[in-house]
Amino acid sequence: MKKRSLRHSALLSSVLVSLAAGVSATGASAETFRWASNTDPQTMDPHAVNSAPVLSFLNNVYEGLVRRGEAMAIEPSLATSWEPLVGQNGWRFHLRENVTFQNGAAFTAEDVLFSYQRASSEAADVRSWFAPVADVTVVDDYTIDFVTTAPNPLFPDSIANFMILDKGWAEKNNAVLPASDAENFATMNVNGTGPFVLSSRDPGVKTVLKPYSGWWDTATHNVTEAVFTPIGNPATGIAALLSGEIDFIQPIPLQDAKQVESRKGFKILEGEETRVIMFGFGHEHEKLLYSSDVKDANPFKDPRVRLAASHAINMASIDRVLFRGKIEAASQLVPAGISGYSEKNAARHEYDPKRAKELLAEAGYPNGFSFGLKCTNDRYINDEALCRAAASMLSAVGLKAKLSTGPVRDYWTQLRADDFDMYLLGWSPGTFDMEHPIRFLLHSQDDAKKLGSWNFGNYSNARVDELLPLIQQEINPTNRQNLIDEVVSITQKDAAYIPLYTQPLIWATKENVDMTQRADNFFLLRWVTVN
């Protein structure tokens, strides 16, 4: 296995894995494909939850105006072409004709308008995608205009995961709005235009997809049935693969890679994701929720305390012990190689426990304090082990972390309810540009403007808020990079987050399977061939 780093490769490179022919160990037909992951998609509604497990899975069923290809480049999907509007800011999209939803209904611009209204509503978790949009106008059945508040050259790239629902189907089934904390018809049922249809769904147990015979595009896969099973326990997942119960699993623990590689008939797919793993803070909380010694204050409001936490983390040790030397330490919220990465601010806060203790003393906490650290145990590679290691490192400088871990299905609800002092988060920029995490993670929470929707702790800096629209509008690359560099400099000094590392990609599959491993960790069935 050779590690692929974004730092040394083209921005949008992908790993294409071609594997030798073989027969499924289960004796199933060659076109039946069984795969597993550690996380079940929380919903079948593409507007309800803005998370990679949901969006990746539903990209097999629903489609957007544009999509990303195997090499991550934007390409036509339900729109065949697009161009800037003349005389006003925004974009005109020309829609594909003769496309039908999986229930037989015709696809038109009215479905795009309805899906925009639904996805940008207060009930939608993806509403921040449409912060730059001022209006959407149907020109005719196959032409639609997205008017933006200012020039926005990144807009087509930013909506690659904006999936289109059938207006009539949603209205008929009382699913006009998404339901993220409850259920409606779209939570368990689908009606997209994509290459696969939902055959059956048993949440947390099994989901079955079959090809959509009326798909407008040419199918290159040979999958006649795709069976997905969530397997939370890594050892169980590896056992299922090696016994032939499944054909593919993502991710696997790094320590299991050699075991898989040593077995005849199996292969490891390895790379580096565009996702940065980080710790966040409850910036706006008036007091700590889980402290036994600080009752009426929130020390994390002080940047010196946050910086002390950053200096307490020994990334070299985490890399060596937990990731076997396969991670790149991060200094900012995107990896090197991503558009907008700040080379001027490439240095991360050094591991310096002495300086961490000095900063705590300067902030008035010479003996440190206790607090709650909230983490997932099934969302990111080695997430629970990472948090246990970090808690030990933080405690060594006086930041006594009370660790709480749990499944991702409950996690986002807890974060949105402000039920944390400090928390774990991973972020992959949907546009492959630094503007994306600035908009979602660094801009102050602003529901009216659809900004800061994943800024759970509500980090707020007036200059960062001022710089975001300037970055979105700037055409000159040098000027734009200077604006981004200023944001990164400010947020590093503020220790708004503690960027840790870029998450490694590690998948395991049988040798008789061809597939594409994309840098965003999305797995798409339309690129699978079972030989």
Coordinates of C-alpha atoms in Angstrom, one line a residue:
M1 CA 0.0 0.0 0.0
K2 CA 1.3 3.4 -0.9
K3 CA -0.1 6.5 0.8
R4 CA -1.7 9.1 -1.4
S5 CA -1.5 12.6 0.0
L6 CA -3.4 15.6 -1.3
R7 CA -0.3 17.7 -0.5
H8 CA 1.6 15.9 -3.3
S9 CA -1.2 15.1 -5.8
A10 CA -3.6 16.9 -8.0
L11 CA -6.6 18.5 -6.1
L12 CA -9.3 16.3 -7.6
S13 CA -7.4 13.1 -8.2
S14 CA -9.3 9.8 -7.4
V15 CA -8.1 6.3 -7.0
L16 CA -9.4 3.9 -9.6
V17 CA -9.0 0.3 -8.5
S18 CA -9.3 -2.5 -11.1
L19 CA -9.2 -5.9 -9.6
A20 CA -9.0 -9.4 -11.0
A21 CA -12.0 -11.5 -11.9
G22 CA -13.5 -14.0 -9.5
V23 CA -16.6 -15.5 -8.0
S24 CA -18.5 -14.4 -4.9
A25 CA -17.7 -16.6 -1.9
T26 CA -21.4 -16.7 -1.1
G27 CA -22.2 -18.3 -4.4
A28 CA -24.5 -15.3 -5.2
S29 CA -25.0 -14.3 -8.8
A30 CA -22.1 -12.2 -10.2
E31 CA -24.2 -9.0 -10.4
T32 CA -25.4 -9.1 -6.7
F33 CA -23.3 -6.7 -4.7
R34 CA -23.3 -6.6 -0.9
W35 CA -21.6 -3.8 1.0
A36 CA -21.3 -2.5 4.5
S37 CA -20.3 0.7 6.4
N38 CA -20.1 1.6 10.0
T39 CA -23.0 4.2 9.7
D40 CA -26.5 3.7 8.4
P41 CA -27.9 6.8 6.6
Q42 CA -30.3 8.4 9.1
T43 CA -32.9 9.2 6.4
M44 CA -33.8 8.8 2.8
D45 CA -34.6 12.5 2.6
P46 CA -31.8 14.3 0.7
H47 CA -32.7 17.7 2.3
A48 CA -33.2 16.6 5.9
V49 CA -29.6 15.8 7.1
N50 CA -26.4 17.4 5.7
S51 CA -24.0 14.5 6.4
A52 CA -21.8 12.4 4.2
P53 CA -23.4 9.0 5.0
V54 CA -26.8 10.4 3.9
L55 CA -25.6 12.3 0.8
S56 CA -23.3 9.6 -0.4
F57 CA -26.0 6.9 -0.2
L58 CA -28.7 9.1 -1.8
N59 CA -26.5 10.0 -4.7
N60 CA -27.3 6.5 -5.9
V61 CA -31.0 7.3 -6.0
Y62 CA -31.4 11.1 -6.5
E63 CA -29.7 13.5 -8.8
G64 CA -28.9 17.2 -8.9
L65 CA -28.4 19.7 -11.7
V66 CA -24.7 18.9 -11.7
R67 CA -22.7 16.0 -10.3
R68 CA -19.1 15.1 -9.6
G69 CA -17.3 12.6 -11.8
E70 CA -14.8 9.9 -10.9
A71 CA -12.0 12.6 -10.8
M72 CA -14.3 14.9 -8.8
A73 CA -14.8 17.4 -11.7
I74 CA -18.2 19.0 -12.0
E75 CA -20.2 17.6 -15.0
P76 CA -23.8 17.9 -16.3
S77 CA -26.5 15.8 -14.7
L78 CA -30.1 17.0 -14.7
A79 CA -28.8 20.2 -16.3
T80 CA -27.0 19.8 -19.6
S81 CA -25.4 23.3 -19.5
W82 CA -25.3 26.5 -17.5
E83 CA -23.9 30.0 -17.9
P84 CA -23.8 33.3 -16.0
L85 CA -26.9 35.5 -16.2
V86 CA -26.7 38.6 -18.4
G87 CA -27.6 41.8 -16.6
Q88 CA -27.8 40.4 -13.1
N89 CA -25.9 38.1 -10.8
G90 CA -26.6 34.4 -11.0
W91 CA -26.7 31.4 -13.2
R92 CA -29.0 30.0 -15.9
F93 CA -29.4 26.2 -16.0
H94 CA -30.6 24.4 -19.1
L95 CA -32.4 21.2 -18.0
R96 CA -32.2 17.8 -19.6
E97 CA -35.4 16.8 -21.4
N98 CA -37.1 13.4 -21.5
V99 CA -36.1 12.5 -17.9
T100 CA -38.6 10.7 -15.7
F101 CA -38.7 10.2 -12.0
Q102 CA -38.8 6.6 -10.8
N103 CA -42.7 6.8 -10.5
G104 CA -42.9 7.8 -14.2
A105 CA -43.5 11.5 -13.7
A106 CA -41.8 13.9 -16.0
F107 CA -38.9 16.0 -14.7
T108 CA -39.3 19.8 -15.4
A109 CA -38.1 23.1 -14.0
E110 CA -41.1 23.1 -11.6
D111 CA -39.4 20.2 -9.7
V112 CA -36.2 22.2 -9.5
L113 CA -38.0 25.2 -8.1
F114 CA -39.9 23.1 -5.6
S115 CA -36.8 21.3 -4.5
Y116 CA -35.0 24.7 -4.0
Q117 CA -37.9 26.0 -1.9
R118 CA -37.8 22.8 0.1
A119 CA -34.1 22.6 0.6
S120 CA -33.7 26.2 1.5
S121 CA -36.6 26.2 4.0
E122 CA -36.1 26.5 7.8
A123 CA -36.8 22.8 8.1
A124 CA -33.9 21.8 5.9
D125 CA -30.4 20.9 7.2
V126 CA -28.9 21.9 3.8
R127 CA -30.3 25.5 3.7
S128 CA -26.8 27.0 4.0
W129 CA -26.1 25.8 0.5
F130 CA -28.4 28.6 -0.8
A131 CA -27.2 31.5 1.3
P132 CA -26.1 33.4 -1.9
V133 CA -29.4 32.9 -3.6
A134 CA -31.8 35.9 -3.8
D135 CA -34.4 34.4 -6.1
V136 CA -35.2 31.4 -8.4
T137 CA -37.2 31.9 -11.6
V138 CA -38.6 29.3 -14.0
V139 CA -38.1 30.6 -17.5
D140 CA -39.7 27.6 -19.2
D141 CA -40.1 23.9 -18.6
Y142 CA -36.4 23.3 -19.2
T143 CA -34.8 26.5 -18.2
I144 CA -34.4 27.9 -14.7
D145 CA -32.5 30.9 -13.3
F146 CA -30.8 31.1 -9.9
V147 CA -30.3 34.8 -9.1
T148 CA -27.6 35.5 -6.5
T149 CA -27.0 38.5 -4.3
A150 CA -23.6 39.1 -5.8
P151 CA -21.3 37.5 -8.4
N152 CA -20.8 33.9 -7.3
P153 CA -18.4 31.9 -9.6
L154 CA -18.5 28.9 -7.3
F155 CA -22.2 28.4 -7.2
P156 CA -22.5 25.5 -9.7
D157 CA -19.8 23.6 -7.8
S158 CA -21.6 24.3 -4.5
I159 CA -24.8 22.5 -5.5
A160 CA -23.4 19.2 -6.6
N161 CA -25.3 17.5 -3.7
F162 CA -28.6 19.5 -4.2
M163 CA -30.9 16.6 -5.1
I164 CA -34.2 17.1 -7.0
L165 CA -37.5 15.7 -5.7
D166 CA -40.7 15.2 -7.7
K167 CA -43.0 18.1 -6.7
G168 CA -46.2 16.1 -7.3
W169 CA -44.9 13.1 -5.4
A170 CA -43.9 15.1 -2.4
E171 CA -47.1 17.1 -2.3
K172 CA -49.3 13.9 -2.6
N173 CA -47.4 12.3 0.2
N174 CA -47.3 15.2 2.6
A175 CA -43.6 15.6 2.3
V176 CA -43.4 19.2 1.2
L177 CA -40.9 20.0 3.9
P178 CA -38.1 17.7 5.1
A179 CA -38.3 16.2 8.6
S180 CA -34.9 15.9 10.3
D181 CA -36.0 15.3 13.9
A182 CA -39.1 13.3 13.1
E183 CA -40.4 11.3 10.1
N184 CA -42.5 11.9 7.0
F185 CA -43.1 9.9 3.8
A186 CA -39.7 11.0 2.4
T187 CA -37.8 9.6 5.4
M188 CA -38.4 6.0 4.4
N189 CA -39.4 6.3 0.7
V190 CA -37.7 7.7 -2.4
N191 CA -38.6 8.9 -5.9
G192 CA -35.5 10.2 -7.7
T193 CA -34.2 10.2 -11.3
G194 CA -30.9 8.4 -10.4
P195 CA -29.5 5.0 -11.5
F196 CA -30.9 3.0 -8.6
V197 CA -34.3 2.7 -6.9
L198 CA -35.1 1.7 -3.3
S199 CA -36.4 -1.8 -3.2
S200 CA -36.6 -2.2 0.6
R201 CA -35.6 -0.4 3.7
D202 CA -35.2 -1.6 7.2
P203 CA -33.3 1.2 9.1
G204 CA -30.2 0.0 10.9
V205 CA -30.6 -3.5 9.5
K206 CA -30.7 -3.7 5.7
T207 CA -31.4 -1.5 2.6
V208 CA -31.8 -2.9 -0.9
L209 CA -31.4 -1.0 -4.1
K210 CA -32.1 -2.2 -7.7
P211 CA -31.2 -0.5 -11.0
Y212 CA -33.7 2.0 -12.4
S213 CA -34.5 0.8 -15.9
G214 CA -35.6 4.3 -17.0
W215 CA -32.4 6.1 -16.1
W216 CA -31.5 8.7 -18.7
D217 CA -27.8 7.9 -18.6
T218 CA -25.9 4.8 -19.9
A219 CA -25.2 2.4 -17.1
T220 CA -21.6 1.1 -16.9
H221 CA -22.1 -1.0 -13.8
N222 CA -23.4 -4.6 -13.9
V223 CA -25.2 -4.6 -10.5
T224 CA -28.6 -6.1 -10.5
E225 CA -29.1 -5.9 -6.8
A226 CA -27.2 -3.9 -4.1
V227 CA -27.6 -4.9 -0.5
F228 CA -26.3 -2.5 2.2
T229 CA -25.9 -3.6 5.8
P230 CA -24.6 -1.2 8.5
I231 CA -22.0 -2.9 10.7
G232 CA -21.0 -0.8 13.7
N233 CA -18.4 -3.2 15.1
P234 CA -15.2 -3.2 13.0
A235 CA -14.2 -6.8 13.9
T236 CA -17.7 -8.0 12.8
G237 CA -17.3 -6.1 9.5
I238 CA -13.9 -7.6 8.7
A239 CA -15.2 -11.1 9.6
A240 CA -18.2 -10.5 7.3
L241 CA -15.8 -9.5 4.4
L242 CA -13.4 -12.4 4.9
S243 CA -16.1 -15.0 5.2
G244 CA -17.7 -13.8 2.0
E245 CA -20.9 -12.4 3.5
I246 CA -20.2 -9.0 2.0
D247 CA -18.1 -7.9 -1.0
F248 CA -17.0 -4.5 0.2
I249 CA -16.7 -2.5 3.4
Q250 CA -15.8 1.1 4.2
P251 CA -13.9 2.1 6.3
I252 CA -11.9 -0.5 8.1
P253 CA -9.5 0.1 11.0
L254 CA -6.0 0.7 9.9
Q255 CA -4.7 -2.1 12.0
D256 CA -6.8 -4.6 10.0
A257 CA -5.4 -3.7 6.6
K258 CA -2.5 -6.2 6.7
Q259 CA -4.9 -9.0 7.7
V260 CA -7.1 -8.3 4.7
E261 CA -4.1 -7.9 2.3
S262 CA -2.6 -11.2 3.5
R263 CA -5.8 -13.1 2.5
K264 CA -6.0 -14.3 -1.1
G265 CA -8.9 -12.8 -3.0
F266 CA -9.1 -9.5 -1.1
K267 CA -7.6 -6.0 -1.7
I268 CA -7.2 -2.7 0.2
L269 CA -8.0 0.6 -1.3
E270 CA -6.1 3.4 0.4
G271 CA -5.9 7.2 0.0
E272 CA -6.5 10.5 1.8
E273 CA -9.9 12.0 2.2
T274 CA -10.6 15.8 1.9
R275 CA -12.1 15.6 5.4
V276 CA -10.3 17.4 8.3
I277 CA -11.0 16.1 11.8
M278 CA -11.1 18.8 14.5
F279 CA -12.2 19.7 17.9
G280 CA -14.7 22.5 18.4
F281 CA -15.8 24.6 21.5
G282 CA -18.9 26.0 23.0
H283 CA -17.9 29.6 22.3
E284 CA -21.2 31.2 23.2
H285 CA -22.0 29.1 26.2
E286 CA -22.1 31.2 29.4
K287 CA -21.0 28.4 31.5
L288 CA -19.6 24.8 31.2
L289 CA -22.2 22.1 31.3
Y290 CA -20.0 19.2 32.6
S291 CA -17.5 20.8 35.0
S292 CA -17.2 19.9 38.6
D293 CA -15.1 22.8 39.5
V294 CA -16.1 25.8 37.3
K295 CA -19.7 26.6 37.9
D296 CA -20.6 30.0 36.6
A297 CA -18.1 30.6 33.7
N298 CA -17.0 29.2 30.4
P299 CA -13.2 29.3 30.3
F300 CA -13.3 28.3 26.5
K301 CA -14.5 31.9 25.8
D302 CA -10.9 32.9 26.4
P303 CA -8.7 32.3 23.3
R304 CA -5.8 31.6 25.6
V305 CA -7.6 28.6 27.0
R306 CA -8.5 27.3 23.5
L307 CA -4.9 27.8 22.4
A308 CA -3.7 25.9 25.5
A309 CA -5.9 23.0 24.4
S310 CA -4.4 23.1 21.0
H311 CA -0.8 23.1 22.4
A312 CA -1.7 20.0 24.5
I313 CA -2.4 17.8 21.5
N314 CA 0.5 15.6 20.4
M315 CA -0.3 14.8 16.8
A316 CA 2.9 12.9 16.2
S317 CA 2.0 10.5 18.9
I318 CA -1.6 10.2 17.7
D319 CA -0.3 9.5 14.2
R320 CA 2.2 6.9 15.4
V321 CA 0.0 5.0 17.9
L322 CA -3.5 5.2 16.3
F323 CA -2.9 5.7 12.6
R324 CA 0.4 4.0 12.0
G325 CA 2.0 7.0 10.3
K326 CA -0.8 7.4 7.7
I327 CA -2.3 10.8 8.5
E328 CA -1.3 14.4 7.6
A329 CA -1.5 16.8 10.5
A330 CA -3.8 19.8 9.7
S331 CA -3.3 23.5 10.4
Q332 CA -6.6 24.7 9.0
L333 CA -10.1 23.5 8.1
V334 CA -9.1 22.1 4.6
P335 CA -6.2 19.9 3.6
A336 CA -3.2 21.2 1.6
G337 CA -4.1 21.0 -2.1
I338 CA -7.6 22.2 -1.7
S339 CA -8.5 25.5 -3.5
G340 CA -7.9 28.3 -1.0
Y341 CA -5.6 26.5 1.3
S342 CA -3.5 29.1 3.1
E343 CA 0.2 28.3 2.5
K344 CA 1.0 31.4 4.5
N345 CA -0.6 29.8 7.5
A346 CA 0.6 26.2 6.9
A347 CA 2.2 25.8 10.3
R348 CA 0.0 24.3 13.0
H349 CA 0.2 25.0 16.7
E350 CA 3.1 23.0 18.0
Y351 CA 2.7 20.4 20.7
D352 CA 4.0 22.3 23.7
P353 CA 2.5 21.2 27.1
K354 CA 4.7 23.8 29.0
R355 CA 3.2 26.6 26.9
A356 CA -0.3 25.2 27.4
K357 CA 0.1 25.4 31.2
E358 CA 1.5 28.9 30.9
L359 CA -1.5 30.0 28.9
L360 CA -4.0 28.4 31.4
A361 CA -2.2 30.3 34.2
E362 CA -2.4 33.6 32.3
A363 CA -6.1 33.0 31.8
G364 CA -6.7 32.5 35.5
Y365 CA -6.7 28.7 35.6
P366 CA -3.3 27.7 37.0
N367 CA -4.7 24.3 38.1
G368 CA -6.8 23.8 35.1
F369 CA -10.4 22.7 35.2
S370 CA -12.8 19.9 34.3
F371 CA -15.1 19.9 31.3
G372 CA -17.1 17.6 29.0
L373 CA -15.7 16.3 25.7
K374 CA -18.3 14.8 23.4
C375 CA -17.3 12.4 20.6
T376 CA -18.8 9.9 18.2
N377 CA -17.8 6.2 18.4
D378 CA -18.9 5.1 14.9
R379 CA -18.5 8.1 12.5
Y380 CA -14.8 8.6 11.8
I381 CA -11.9 6.2 11.7
N382 CA -10.7 5.5 15.2
D383 CA -12.9 8.3 16.6
E384 CA -13.4 7.0 20.1
A385 CA -9.7 6.0 20.4
L386 CA -8.7 9.5 19.2
C387 CA -10.9 11.2 21.8
R388 CA -9.5 8.9 24.6
A389 CA -6.0 9.8 23.6
A390 CA -6.8 13.5 23.3
A391 CA -8.5 13.5 26.7
S392 CA -5.4 12.0 28.3
M393 CA -3.2 14.7 26.6
L394 CA -5.5 17.5 27.7
S395 CA -5.6 16.2 31.3
A396 CA -1.8 16.2 31.4
V397 CA -1.8 20.0 31.2
G398 CA -4.8 20.4 33.6
L399 CA -7.7 20.3 31.2
K400 CA -9.5 17.4 32.8
A401 CA -11.8 16.0 30.0
K402 CA -14.9 14.0 31.0
L403 CA -15.3 12.0 27.8
S404 CA -18.7 11.0 26.5
T405 CA -18.9 8.9 23.3
G406 CA -21.9 7.6 21.4
P407 CA -23.3 6.7 18.0
V408 CA -23.7 9.3 15.3
R409 CA -27.4 8.8 15.1
D410 CA -27.8 10.7 18.3
Y411 CA -24.8 13.0 18.0
W412 CA -26.0 15.9 15.7
T413 CA -29.1 16.3 17.7
Q414 CA -27.0 16.8 20.9
L415 CA -24.7 19.3 19.2
R416 CA -27.7 21.3 17.9
A417 CA -29.1 21.3 21.4
D418 CA -25.8 22.8 22.7
D419 CA -25.2 19.8 24.8
F420 CA -21.4 19.9 24.9
D421 CA -18.4 21.9 26.2
M422 CA -16.0 20.7 23.6
Y423 CA -16.8 18.3 20.7
L424 CA -15.4 16.3 17.8
L425 CA -16.2 17.1 14.2
G426 CA -15.0 16.1 10.7
W427 CA -15.6 18.4 7.7
S428 CA -15.2 17.8 4.0
P429 CA -15.7 20.9 1.8
G430 CA -18.5 20.1 -0.7
T431 CA -17.1 22.7 -3.2
F432 CA -13.4 21.6 -2.6
D433 CA -12.7 25.2 -1.7
M434 CA -11.9 27.0 1.6
E435 CA -15.0 29.2 1.2
H436 CA -17.1 26.2 2.2
P437 CA -15.9 25.7 5.8
I438 CA -15.8 29.5 6.3
R439 CA -19.5 29.6 5.3
F440 CA -20.6 26.6 7.4
L441 CA -18.1 26.5 10.3
L442 CA -16.6 30.0 10.8
H443 CA -19.3 32.5 10.0
S444 CA -21.5 33.5 12.9
Q445 CA -24.8 31.6 13.1
D446 CA -27.3 33.6 11.0
D447 CA -30.5 31.7 10.2
A448 CA -31.9 34.5 8.1
K449 CA -28.8 34.5 5.8
K450 CA -28.5 30.7 6.0
L451 CA -24.9 31.0 7.4
G452 CA -23.0 29.2 10.1
S453 CA -25.4 26.2 10.2
W454 CA -22.7 23.8 11.4
N455 CA -21.0 26.3 13.6
F456 CA -22.4 24.5 16.7
G457 CA -20.4 26.5 19.3
N458 CA -21.2 29.8 17.4
Y459 CA -17.6 31.0 17.0
S460 CA -18.1 34.7 16.0
N461 CA -15.7 37.2 14.6
A462 CA -17.0 40.3 12.9
R463 CA -14.0 40.5 10.5
V464 CA -14.5 36.9 9.4
D465 CA -18.2 37.6 8.7
E466 CA -17.2 40.6 6.7
L467 CA -14.6 38.7 4.6
L468 CA -16.9 35.8 3.6
P469 CA -19.0 37.7 0.9
L470 CA -15.8 39.4 -0.4
I471 CA -14.3 35.9 -0.9
Q472 CA -17.4 34.7 -2.6
Q473 CA -17.4 37.6 -5.0
E474 CA -13.7 38.0 -5.8
I475 CA -12.7 36.9 -9.2
N476 CA -9.0 37.7 -9.1
P477 CA -7.2 34.6 -7.6
T478 CA -4.4 36.5 -5.8
N479 CA -6.8 39.0 -4.2
R480 CA -9.1 36.1 -3.2
Q481 CA -6.3 34.1 -1.7
N482 CA -5.2 37.2 0.3
L483 CA -8.8 37.4 1.8
I484 CA -8.8 33.7 2.7
D485 CA -5.3 34.0 4.2
E486 CA -6.6 36.7 6.5
V487 CA -9.5 34.5 7.7
V488 CA -7.2 31.6 8.4
S489 CA -4.8 33.9 10.3
I490 CA -7.6 35.3 12.4
T491 CA -9.1 31.9 13.2
Q492 CA -5.7 30.3 14.0
K493 CA -4.9 33.1 16.5
D494 CA -8.4 32.7 18.0
A495 CA -8.0 28.9 18.1
A496 CA -11.6 28.9 16.8
Y497 CA -11.2 25.1 16.3
I498 CA -8.3 22.7 16.8
P499 CA -7.6 21.1 13.4
L500 CA -6.1 17.7 13.9
Y501 CA -5.5 15.8 10.7
T502 CA -6.8 14.8 7.3
Q503 CA -8.8 11.6 7.6
P504 CA -7.3 8.6 5.8
L505 CA -9.4 6.6 3.3
I506 CA -9.2 2.9 3.8
W507 CA -11.6 0.5 2.1
A508 CA -11.5 -3.3 1.7
T509 CA -13.0 -5.3 -1.1
K510 CA -13.0 -8.6 -2.9
E511 CA -10.6 -9.0 -5.8
N512 CA -13.5 -9.6 -8.2
V513 CA -14.9 -6.0 -7.9
D514 CA -14.0 -2.9 -9.8
M515 CA -14.9 0.4 -8.2
T516 CA -13.8 4.1 -7.8
Q517 CA -12.6 5.5 -4.5
R518 CA -13.3 9.3 -4.6
A519 CA -11.5 11.8 -2.4
D520 CA -14.8 12.9 -0.8
N521 CA -15.3 9.3 0.5
F522 CA -18.6 9.0 -1.5
F523 CA -19.3 5.5 -2.7
L524 CA -21.4 5.3 -5.9
L525 CA -22.8 2.1 -7.3
R526 CA -22.8 3.3 -10.9
W527 CA -19.1 2.7 -11.0
V528 CA -19.2 -0.9 -9.6
T529 CA -18.6 -4.0 -11.6
V530 CA -18.8 -7.4 -10.1
N531 CA -16.8 -9.8 -12.3

